[in-house]
PDB file of C-alpha atoms in Angstrom:
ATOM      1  CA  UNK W   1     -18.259-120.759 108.494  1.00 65.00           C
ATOM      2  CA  UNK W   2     -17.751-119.091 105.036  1.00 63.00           C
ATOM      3  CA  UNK W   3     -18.035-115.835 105.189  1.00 92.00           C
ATOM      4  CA  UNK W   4     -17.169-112.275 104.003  1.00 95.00           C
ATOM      5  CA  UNK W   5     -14.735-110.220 105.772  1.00 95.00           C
ATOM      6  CA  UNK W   6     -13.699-106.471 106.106  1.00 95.00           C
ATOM      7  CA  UNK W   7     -10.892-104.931 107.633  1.00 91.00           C
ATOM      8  CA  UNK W   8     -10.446-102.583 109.264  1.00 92.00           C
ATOM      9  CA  UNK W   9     -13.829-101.542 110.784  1.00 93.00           C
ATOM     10  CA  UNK W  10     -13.315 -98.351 111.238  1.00 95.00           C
ATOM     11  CA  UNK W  11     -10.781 -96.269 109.540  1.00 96.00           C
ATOM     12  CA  UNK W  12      -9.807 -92.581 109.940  1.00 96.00           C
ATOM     13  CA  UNK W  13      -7.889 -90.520 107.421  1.00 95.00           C
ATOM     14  CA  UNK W  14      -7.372 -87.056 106.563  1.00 96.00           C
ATOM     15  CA  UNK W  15      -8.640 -85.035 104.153  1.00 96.00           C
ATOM     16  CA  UNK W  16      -6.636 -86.107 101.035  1.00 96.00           C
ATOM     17  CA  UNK W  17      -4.403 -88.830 102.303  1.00 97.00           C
ATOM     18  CA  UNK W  18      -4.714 -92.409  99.918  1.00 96.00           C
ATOM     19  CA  UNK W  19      -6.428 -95.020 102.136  1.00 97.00           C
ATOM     20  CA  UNK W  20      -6.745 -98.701 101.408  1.00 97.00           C
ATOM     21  CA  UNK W  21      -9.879-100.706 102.509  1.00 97.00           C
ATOM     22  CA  UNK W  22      -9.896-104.680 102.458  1.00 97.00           C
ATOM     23  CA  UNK W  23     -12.562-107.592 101.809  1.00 97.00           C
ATOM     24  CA  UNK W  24     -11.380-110.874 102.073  1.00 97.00           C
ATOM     25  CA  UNK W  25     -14.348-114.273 101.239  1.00 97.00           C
ATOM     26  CA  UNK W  26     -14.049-117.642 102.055  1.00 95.00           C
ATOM     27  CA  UNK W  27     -16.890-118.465  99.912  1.00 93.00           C
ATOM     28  CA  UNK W  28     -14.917-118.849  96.526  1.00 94.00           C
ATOM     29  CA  UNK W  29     -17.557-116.333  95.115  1.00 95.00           C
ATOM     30  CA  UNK W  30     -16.173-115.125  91.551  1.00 94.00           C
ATOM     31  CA  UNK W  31     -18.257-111.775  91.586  1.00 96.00           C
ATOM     32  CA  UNK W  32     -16.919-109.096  94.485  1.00 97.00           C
ATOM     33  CA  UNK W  33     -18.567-106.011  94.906  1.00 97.00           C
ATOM     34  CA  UNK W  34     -18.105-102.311  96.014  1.00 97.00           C
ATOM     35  CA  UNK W  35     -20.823-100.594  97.841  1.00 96.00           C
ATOM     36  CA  UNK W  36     -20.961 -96.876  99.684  1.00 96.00           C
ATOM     37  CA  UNK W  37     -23.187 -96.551 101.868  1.00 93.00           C
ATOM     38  CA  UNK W  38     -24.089 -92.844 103.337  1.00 93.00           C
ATOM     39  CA  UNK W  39     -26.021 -92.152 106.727  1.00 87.00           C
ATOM     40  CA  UNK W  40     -28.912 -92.689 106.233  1.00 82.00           C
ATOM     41  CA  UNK W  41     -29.172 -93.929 102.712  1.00 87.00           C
ATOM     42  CA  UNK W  42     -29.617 -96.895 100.857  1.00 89.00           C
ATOM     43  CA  UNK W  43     -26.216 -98.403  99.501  1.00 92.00           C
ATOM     44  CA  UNK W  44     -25.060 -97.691  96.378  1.00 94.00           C
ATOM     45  CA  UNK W  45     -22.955 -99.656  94.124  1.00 94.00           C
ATOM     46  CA  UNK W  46     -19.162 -97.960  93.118  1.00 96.00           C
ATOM     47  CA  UNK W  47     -18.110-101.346  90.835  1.00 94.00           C
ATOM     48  CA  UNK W  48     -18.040-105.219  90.791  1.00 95.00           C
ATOM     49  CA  UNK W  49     -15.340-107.570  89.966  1.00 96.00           C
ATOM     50  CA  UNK W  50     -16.012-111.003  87.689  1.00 94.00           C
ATOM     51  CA  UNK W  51     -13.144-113.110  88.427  1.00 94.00           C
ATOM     52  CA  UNK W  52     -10.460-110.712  87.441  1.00 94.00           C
ATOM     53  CA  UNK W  53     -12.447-108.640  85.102  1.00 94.00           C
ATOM     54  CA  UNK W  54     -13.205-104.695  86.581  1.00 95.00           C
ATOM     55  CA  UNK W  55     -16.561-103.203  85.859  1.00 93.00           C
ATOM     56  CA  UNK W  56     -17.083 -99.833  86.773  1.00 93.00           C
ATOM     57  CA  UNK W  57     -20.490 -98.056  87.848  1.00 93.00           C
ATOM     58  CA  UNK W  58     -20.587 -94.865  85.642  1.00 92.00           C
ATOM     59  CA  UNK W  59     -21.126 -92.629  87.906  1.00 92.00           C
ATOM     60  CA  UNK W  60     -17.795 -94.100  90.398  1.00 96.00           C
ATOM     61  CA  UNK W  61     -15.869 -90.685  90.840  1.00 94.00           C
ATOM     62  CA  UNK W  62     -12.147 -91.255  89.521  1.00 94.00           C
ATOM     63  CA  UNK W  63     -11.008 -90.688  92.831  1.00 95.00           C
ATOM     64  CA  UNK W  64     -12.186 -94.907  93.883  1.00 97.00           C
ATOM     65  CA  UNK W  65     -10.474 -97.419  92.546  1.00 96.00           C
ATOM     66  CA  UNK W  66      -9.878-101.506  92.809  1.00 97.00           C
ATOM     67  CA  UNK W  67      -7.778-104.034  93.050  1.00 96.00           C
ATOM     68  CA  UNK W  68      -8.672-107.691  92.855  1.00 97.00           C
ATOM     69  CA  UNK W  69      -4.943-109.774  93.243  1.00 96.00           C
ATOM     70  CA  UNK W  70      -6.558-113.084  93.604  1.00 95.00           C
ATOM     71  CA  UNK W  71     -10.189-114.790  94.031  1.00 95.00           C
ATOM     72  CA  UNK W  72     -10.167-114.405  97.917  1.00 96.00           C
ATOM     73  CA  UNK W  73      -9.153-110.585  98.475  1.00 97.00           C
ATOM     74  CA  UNK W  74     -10.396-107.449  96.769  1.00 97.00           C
ATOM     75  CA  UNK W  75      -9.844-103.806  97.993  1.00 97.00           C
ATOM     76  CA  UNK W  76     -10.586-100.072  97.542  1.00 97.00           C
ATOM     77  CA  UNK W  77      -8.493 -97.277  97.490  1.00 97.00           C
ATOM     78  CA  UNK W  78      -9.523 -93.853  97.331  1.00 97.00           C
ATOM     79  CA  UNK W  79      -6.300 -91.904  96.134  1.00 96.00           C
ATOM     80  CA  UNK W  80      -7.707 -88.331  97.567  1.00 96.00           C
ATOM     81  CA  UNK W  81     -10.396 -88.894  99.700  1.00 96.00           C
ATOM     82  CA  UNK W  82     -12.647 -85.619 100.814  1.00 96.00           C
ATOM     83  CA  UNK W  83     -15.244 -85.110 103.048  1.00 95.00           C
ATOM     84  CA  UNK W  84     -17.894 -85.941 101.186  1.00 95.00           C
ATOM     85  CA  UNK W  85     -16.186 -89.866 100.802  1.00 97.00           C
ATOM     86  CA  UNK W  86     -16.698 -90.722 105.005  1.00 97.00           C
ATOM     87  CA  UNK W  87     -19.361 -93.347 104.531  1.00 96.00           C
ATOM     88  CA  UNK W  88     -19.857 -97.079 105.485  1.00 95.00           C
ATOM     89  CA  UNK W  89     -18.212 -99.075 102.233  1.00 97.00           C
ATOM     90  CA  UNK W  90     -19.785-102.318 101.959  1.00 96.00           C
ATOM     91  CA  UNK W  91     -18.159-105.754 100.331  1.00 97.00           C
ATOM     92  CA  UNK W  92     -20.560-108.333  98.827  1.00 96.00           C
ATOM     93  CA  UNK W  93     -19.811-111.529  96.987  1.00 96.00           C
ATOM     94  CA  UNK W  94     -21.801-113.747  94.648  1.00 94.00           C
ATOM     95  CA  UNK W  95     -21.483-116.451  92.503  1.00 93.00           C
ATOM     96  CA  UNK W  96     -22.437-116.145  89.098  1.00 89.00           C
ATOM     97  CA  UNK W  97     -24.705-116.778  87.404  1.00 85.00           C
ATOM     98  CA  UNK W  98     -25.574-119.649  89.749  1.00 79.00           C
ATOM     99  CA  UNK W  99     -26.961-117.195  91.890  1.00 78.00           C
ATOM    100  CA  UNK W 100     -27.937-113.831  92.273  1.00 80.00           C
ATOM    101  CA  UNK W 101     -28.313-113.731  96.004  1.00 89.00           C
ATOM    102  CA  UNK W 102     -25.359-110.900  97.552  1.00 93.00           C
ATOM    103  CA  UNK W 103     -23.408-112.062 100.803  1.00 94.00           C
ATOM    104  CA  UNK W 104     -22.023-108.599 102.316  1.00 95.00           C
ATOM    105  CA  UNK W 105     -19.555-107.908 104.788  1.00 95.00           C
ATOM    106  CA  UNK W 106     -19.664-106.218 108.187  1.00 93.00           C
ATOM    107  CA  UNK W 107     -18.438-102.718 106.096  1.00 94.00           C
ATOM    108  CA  UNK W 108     -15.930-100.529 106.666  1.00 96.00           C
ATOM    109  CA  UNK W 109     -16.610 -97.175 108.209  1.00 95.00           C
ATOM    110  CA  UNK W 110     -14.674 -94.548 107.435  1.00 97.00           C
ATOM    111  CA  UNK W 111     -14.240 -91.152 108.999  1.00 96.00           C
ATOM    112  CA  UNK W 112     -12.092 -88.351 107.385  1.00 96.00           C
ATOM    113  CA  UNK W 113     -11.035 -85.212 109.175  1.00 94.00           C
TER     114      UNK W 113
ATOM    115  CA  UNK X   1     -33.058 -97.339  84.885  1.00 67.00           C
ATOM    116  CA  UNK X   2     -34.828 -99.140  87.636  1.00 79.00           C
ATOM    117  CA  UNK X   3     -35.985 -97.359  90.783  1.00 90.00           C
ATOM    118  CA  UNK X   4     -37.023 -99.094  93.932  1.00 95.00           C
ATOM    119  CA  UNK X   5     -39.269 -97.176  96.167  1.00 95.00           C
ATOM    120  CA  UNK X   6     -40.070 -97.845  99.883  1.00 96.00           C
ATOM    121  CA  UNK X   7     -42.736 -94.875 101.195  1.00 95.00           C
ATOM    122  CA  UNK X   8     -42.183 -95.942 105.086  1.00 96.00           C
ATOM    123  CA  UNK X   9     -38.865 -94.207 106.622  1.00 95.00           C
ATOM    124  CA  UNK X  10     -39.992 -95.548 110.104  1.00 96.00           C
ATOM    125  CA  UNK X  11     -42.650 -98.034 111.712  1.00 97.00           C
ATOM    126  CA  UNK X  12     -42.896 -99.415 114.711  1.00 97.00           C
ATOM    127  CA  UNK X  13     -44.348-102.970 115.519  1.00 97.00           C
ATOM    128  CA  UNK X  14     -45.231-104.366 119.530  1.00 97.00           C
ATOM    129  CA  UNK X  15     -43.514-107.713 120.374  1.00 97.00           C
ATOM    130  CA  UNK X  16     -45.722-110.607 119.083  1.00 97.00           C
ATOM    131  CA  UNK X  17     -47.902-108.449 116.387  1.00 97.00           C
ATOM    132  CA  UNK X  18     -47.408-108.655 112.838  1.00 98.00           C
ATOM    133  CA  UNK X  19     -46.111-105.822 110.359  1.00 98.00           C
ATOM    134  CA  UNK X  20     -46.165-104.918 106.885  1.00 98.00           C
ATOM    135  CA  UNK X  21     -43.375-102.894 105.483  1.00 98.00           C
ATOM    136  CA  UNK X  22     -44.242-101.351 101.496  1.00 98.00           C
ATOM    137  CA  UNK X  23     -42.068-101.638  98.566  1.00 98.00           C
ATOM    138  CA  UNK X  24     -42.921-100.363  94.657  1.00 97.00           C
ATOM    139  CA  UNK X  25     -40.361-100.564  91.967  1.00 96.00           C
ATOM    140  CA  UNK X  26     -40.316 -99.763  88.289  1.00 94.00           C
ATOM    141  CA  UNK X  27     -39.317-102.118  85.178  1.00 91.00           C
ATOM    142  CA  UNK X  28     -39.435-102.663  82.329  1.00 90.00           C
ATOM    143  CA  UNK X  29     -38.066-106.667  82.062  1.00 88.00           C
ATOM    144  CA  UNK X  30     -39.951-109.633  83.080  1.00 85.00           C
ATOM    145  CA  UNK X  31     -37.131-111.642  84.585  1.00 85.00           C
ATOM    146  CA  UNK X  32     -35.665-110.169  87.594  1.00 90.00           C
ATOM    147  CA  UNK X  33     -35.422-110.874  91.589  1.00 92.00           C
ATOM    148  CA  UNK X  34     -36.616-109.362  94.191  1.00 95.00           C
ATOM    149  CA  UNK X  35     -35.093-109.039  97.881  1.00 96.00           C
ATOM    150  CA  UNK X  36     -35.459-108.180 101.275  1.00 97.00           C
ATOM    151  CA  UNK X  37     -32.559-107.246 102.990  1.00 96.00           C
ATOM    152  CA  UNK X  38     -32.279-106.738 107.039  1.00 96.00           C
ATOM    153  CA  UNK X  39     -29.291-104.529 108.184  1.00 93.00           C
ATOM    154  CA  UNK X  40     -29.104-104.309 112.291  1.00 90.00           C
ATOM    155  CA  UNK X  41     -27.388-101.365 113.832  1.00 85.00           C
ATOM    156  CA  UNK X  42     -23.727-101.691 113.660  1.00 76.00           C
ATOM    157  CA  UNK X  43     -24.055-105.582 112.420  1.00 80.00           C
ATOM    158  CA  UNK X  44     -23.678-106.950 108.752  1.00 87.00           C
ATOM    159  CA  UNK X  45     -26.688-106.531 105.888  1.00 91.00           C
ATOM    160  CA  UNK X  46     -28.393-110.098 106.236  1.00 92.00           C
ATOM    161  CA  UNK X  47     -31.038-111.624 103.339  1.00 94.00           C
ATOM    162  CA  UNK X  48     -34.234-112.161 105.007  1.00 97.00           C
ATOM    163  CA  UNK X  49     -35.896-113.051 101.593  1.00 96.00           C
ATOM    164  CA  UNK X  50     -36.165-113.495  97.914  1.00 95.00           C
ATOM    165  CA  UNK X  51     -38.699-113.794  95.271  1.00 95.00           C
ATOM    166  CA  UNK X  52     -37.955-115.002  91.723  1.00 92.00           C
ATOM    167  CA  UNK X  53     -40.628-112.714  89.332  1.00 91.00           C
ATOM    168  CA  UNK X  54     -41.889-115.619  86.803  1.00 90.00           C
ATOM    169  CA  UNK X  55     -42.795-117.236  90.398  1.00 89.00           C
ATOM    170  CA  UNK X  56     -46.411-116.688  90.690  1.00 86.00           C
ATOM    171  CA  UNK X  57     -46.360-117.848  94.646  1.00 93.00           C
ATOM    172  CA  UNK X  58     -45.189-115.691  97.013  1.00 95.00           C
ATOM    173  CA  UNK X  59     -42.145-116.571  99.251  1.00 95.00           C
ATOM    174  CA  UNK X  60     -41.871-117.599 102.601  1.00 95.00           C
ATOM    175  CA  UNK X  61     -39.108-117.966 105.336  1.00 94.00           C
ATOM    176  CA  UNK X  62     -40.017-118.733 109.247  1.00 96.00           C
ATOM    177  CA  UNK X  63     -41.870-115.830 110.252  1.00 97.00           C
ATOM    178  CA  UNK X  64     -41.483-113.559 106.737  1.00 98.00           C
ATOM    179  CA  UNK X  65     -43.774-113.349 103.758  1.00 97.00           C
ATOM    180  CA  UNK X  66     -44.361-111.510 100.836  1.00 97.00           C
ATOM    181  CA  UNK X  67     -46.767-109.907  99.053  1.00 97.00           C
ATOM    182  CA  UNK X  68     -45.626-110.161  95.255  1.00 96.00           C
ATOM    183  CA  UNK X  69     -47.816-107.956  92.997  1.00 95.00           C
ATOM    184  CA  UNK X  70     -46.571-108.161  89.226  1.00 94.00           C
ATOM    185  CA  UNK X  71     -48.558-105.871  87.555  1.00 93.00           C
ATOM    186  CA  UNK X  72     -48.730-103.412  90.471  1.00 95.00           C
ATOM    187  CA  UNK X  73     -45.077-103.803  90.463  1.00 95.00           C
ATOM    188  CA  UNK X  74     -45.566-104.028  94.450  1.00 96.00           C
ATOM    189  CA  UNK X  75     -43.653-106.111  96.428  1.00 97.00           C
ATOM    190  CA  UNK X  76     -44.051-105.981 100.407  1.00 98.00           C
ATOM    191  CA  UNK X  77     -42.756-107.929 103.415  1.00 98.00           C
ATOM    192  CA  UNK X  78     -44.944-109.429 106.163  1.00 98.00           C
ATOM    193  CA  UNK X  79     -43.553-110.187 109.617  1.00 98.00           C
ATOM    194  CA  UNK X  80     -45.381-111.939 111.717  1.00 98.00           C
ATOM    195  CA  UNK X  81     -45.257-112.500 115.764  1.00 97.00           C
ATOM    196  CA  UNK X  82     -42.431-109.721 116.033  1.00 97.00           C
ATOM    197  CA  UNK X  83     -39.764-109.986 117.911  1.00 97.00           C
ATOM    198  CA  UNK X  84     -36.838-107.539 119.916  1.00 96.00           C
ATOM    199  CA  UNK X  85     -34.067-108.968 117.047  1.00 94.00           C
ATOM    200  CA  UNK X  86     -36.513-107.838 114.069  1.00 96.00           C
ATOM    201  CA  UNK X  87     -35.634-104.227 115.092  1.00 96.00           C
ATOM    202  CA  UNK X  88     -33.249-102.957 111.634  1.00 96.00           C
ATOM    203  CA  UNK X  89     -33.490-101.216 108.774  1.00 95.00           C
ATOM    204  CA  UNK X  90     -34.449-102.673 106.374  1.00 97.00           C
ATOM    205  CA  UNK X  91     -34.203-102.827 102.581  1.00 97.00           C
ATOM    206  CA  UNK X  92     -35.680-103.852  99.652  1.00 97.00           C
ATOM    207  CA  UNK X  93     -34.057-104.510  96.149  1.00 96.00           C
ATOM    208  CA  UNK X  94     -34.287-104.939  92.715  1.00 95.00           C
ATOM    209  CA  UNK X  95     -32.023-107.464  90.946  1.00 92.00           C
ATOM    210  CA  UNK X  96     -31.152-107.640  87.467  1.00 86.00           C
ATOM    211  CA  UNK X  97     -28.794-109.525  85.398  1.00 82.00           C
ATOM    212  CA  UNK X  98     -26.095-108.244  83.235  1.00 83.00           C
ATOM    213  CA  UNK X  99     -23.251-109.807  81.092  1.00 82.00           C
ATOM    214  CA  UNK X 100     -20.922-110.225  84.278  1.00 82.00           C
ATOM    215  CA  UNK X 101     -22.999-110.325  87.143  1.00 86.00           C
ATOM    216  CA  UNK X 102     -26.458-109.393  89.187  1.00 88.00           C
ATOM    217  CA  UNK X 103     -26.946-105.928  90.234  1.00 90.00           C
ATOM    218  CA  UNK X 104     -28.602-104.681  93.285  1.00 93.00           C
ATOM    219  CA  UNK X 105     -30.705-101.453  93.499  1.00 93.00           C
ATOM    220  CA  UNK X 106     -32.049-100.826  96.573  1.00 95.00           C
ATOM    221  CA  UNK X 107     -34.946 -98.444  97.975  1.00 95.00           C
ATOM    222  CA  UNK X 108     -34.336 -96.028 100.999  1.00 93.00           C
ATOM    223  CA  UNK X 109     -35.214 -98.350 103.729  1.00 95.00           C
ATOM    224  CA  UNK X 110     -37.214 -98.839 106.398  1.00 97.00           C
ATOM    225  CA  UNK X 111     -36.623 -98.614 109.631  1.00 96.00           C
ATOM    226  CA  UNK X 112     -38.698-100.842 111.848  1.00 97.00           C
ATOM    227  CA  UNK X 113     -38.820-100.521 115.493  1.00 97.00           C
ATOM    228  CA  UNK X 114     -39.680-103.454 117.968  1.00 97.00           C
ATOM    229  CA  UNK X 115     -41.125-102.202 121.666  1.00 96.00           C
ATOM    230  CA  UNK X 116     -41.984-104.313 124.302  1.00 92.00           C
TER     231      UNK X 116
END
């Protein structure tokens, strides 16, 4: 089945060491996107990727950042993450502008001590 | 900017009854999508349902159905004959188009409980 994928599930880091989180599609989607998602709270969009082309939400703290190496993979490093940056991050995909509908991801949650 | 707005944090539904979770946004365009998102504990944020806004009929799927209110801006979700595997939060969303792709905004959610 085509599908999005995110790995790890669960991630723990410490307060101010880089981590790296992964989404991987199998849907050939060219649009890839970023979402934190807090307890409690509605997710919120960091950035989205067009094919290879970065867009950037402007209020995405400096501190996030993305790579997108080939159609299939896309991650997101935080370079310093603090406590405030433990969420759920969420990948979606979508193909457009055939469609507007988002496939997501199981997320990513991460913990940071 | 747009702003989607769901009033309910909680409701709670008995198997087999029907429910009606709210949802009011704010635009200003007249071509955009709407959605319905479901998002189980622990499990992976699932579409339950989409209206297209120059559609004048609401949408169905299965056992899901809107309530699409232009003017009002209003746009709530009907489920019918509940069931245990309804029990999520869930969210509703606001799409709109720019130059490189759609962009979700999404309300607070609801969280709807299923009891026996």
């Amino acid at each position: 089945d085509a599908m999005v994928i995110q790995n790890p599930r669960y991630q723990v880091t410490q307060f101010g060491k880089p981590v790296t989180l992964s989404c991987s599609q199998t849907l050939n989607h060219n649009v890839m996107y970023w979402y934190q998602q807090k307890s409690s709270q509605a997710p919120k969009l960091l950035f989205h990727y067009y094919d290879k082309d970065f867009n950037n939400e402007a209020d995405t703290p400096d501190n996030f950042q993305s790579r997108r190496p080939n159609t299939s993979f896309c991650f997101l490093d935080i370079r310093s993450p603090g406590l405030g940056d433990a969420a759920m991050y969420l990948c979606a995909t979508a193909q457009f502008p055939s469609t507007d509908t988002q496939y997501f991801g199981p997320g990513t949650r991460l913990t940071v001590l | 900017a747009q702003t989607v707005t769901q009033s309910q944090p909680e409701m709670s539904v008995q198997e087999a009854e029907t429910v009606t979770l709210s949802c009011t946004y704010d635009t200003s365009e007249s071509d955009y999508y709407l959605f319905w998102y479901k998002q189980p504990p622990s499990r992976q944020m699932i579409l339950v349902i989409r209206q297209e806004a120059y559609k004048q009929q609401n949408a169905t799927e299965n056992r899901f159905s809107v309530n699409f209110q232009k003017a009002a801006k209003s746009f709530s979700l009907k489920i019918s004959d509940s069931q245990l595997g309804d029990a999520a939060m869930y969210f509703c969303a606001y799409s709109e188009y720019t130059g490189t792709a759609s962009k979700l905004t999404f309300g607070t959610g609801t969280r709807l409980q299923v009891t026996l």
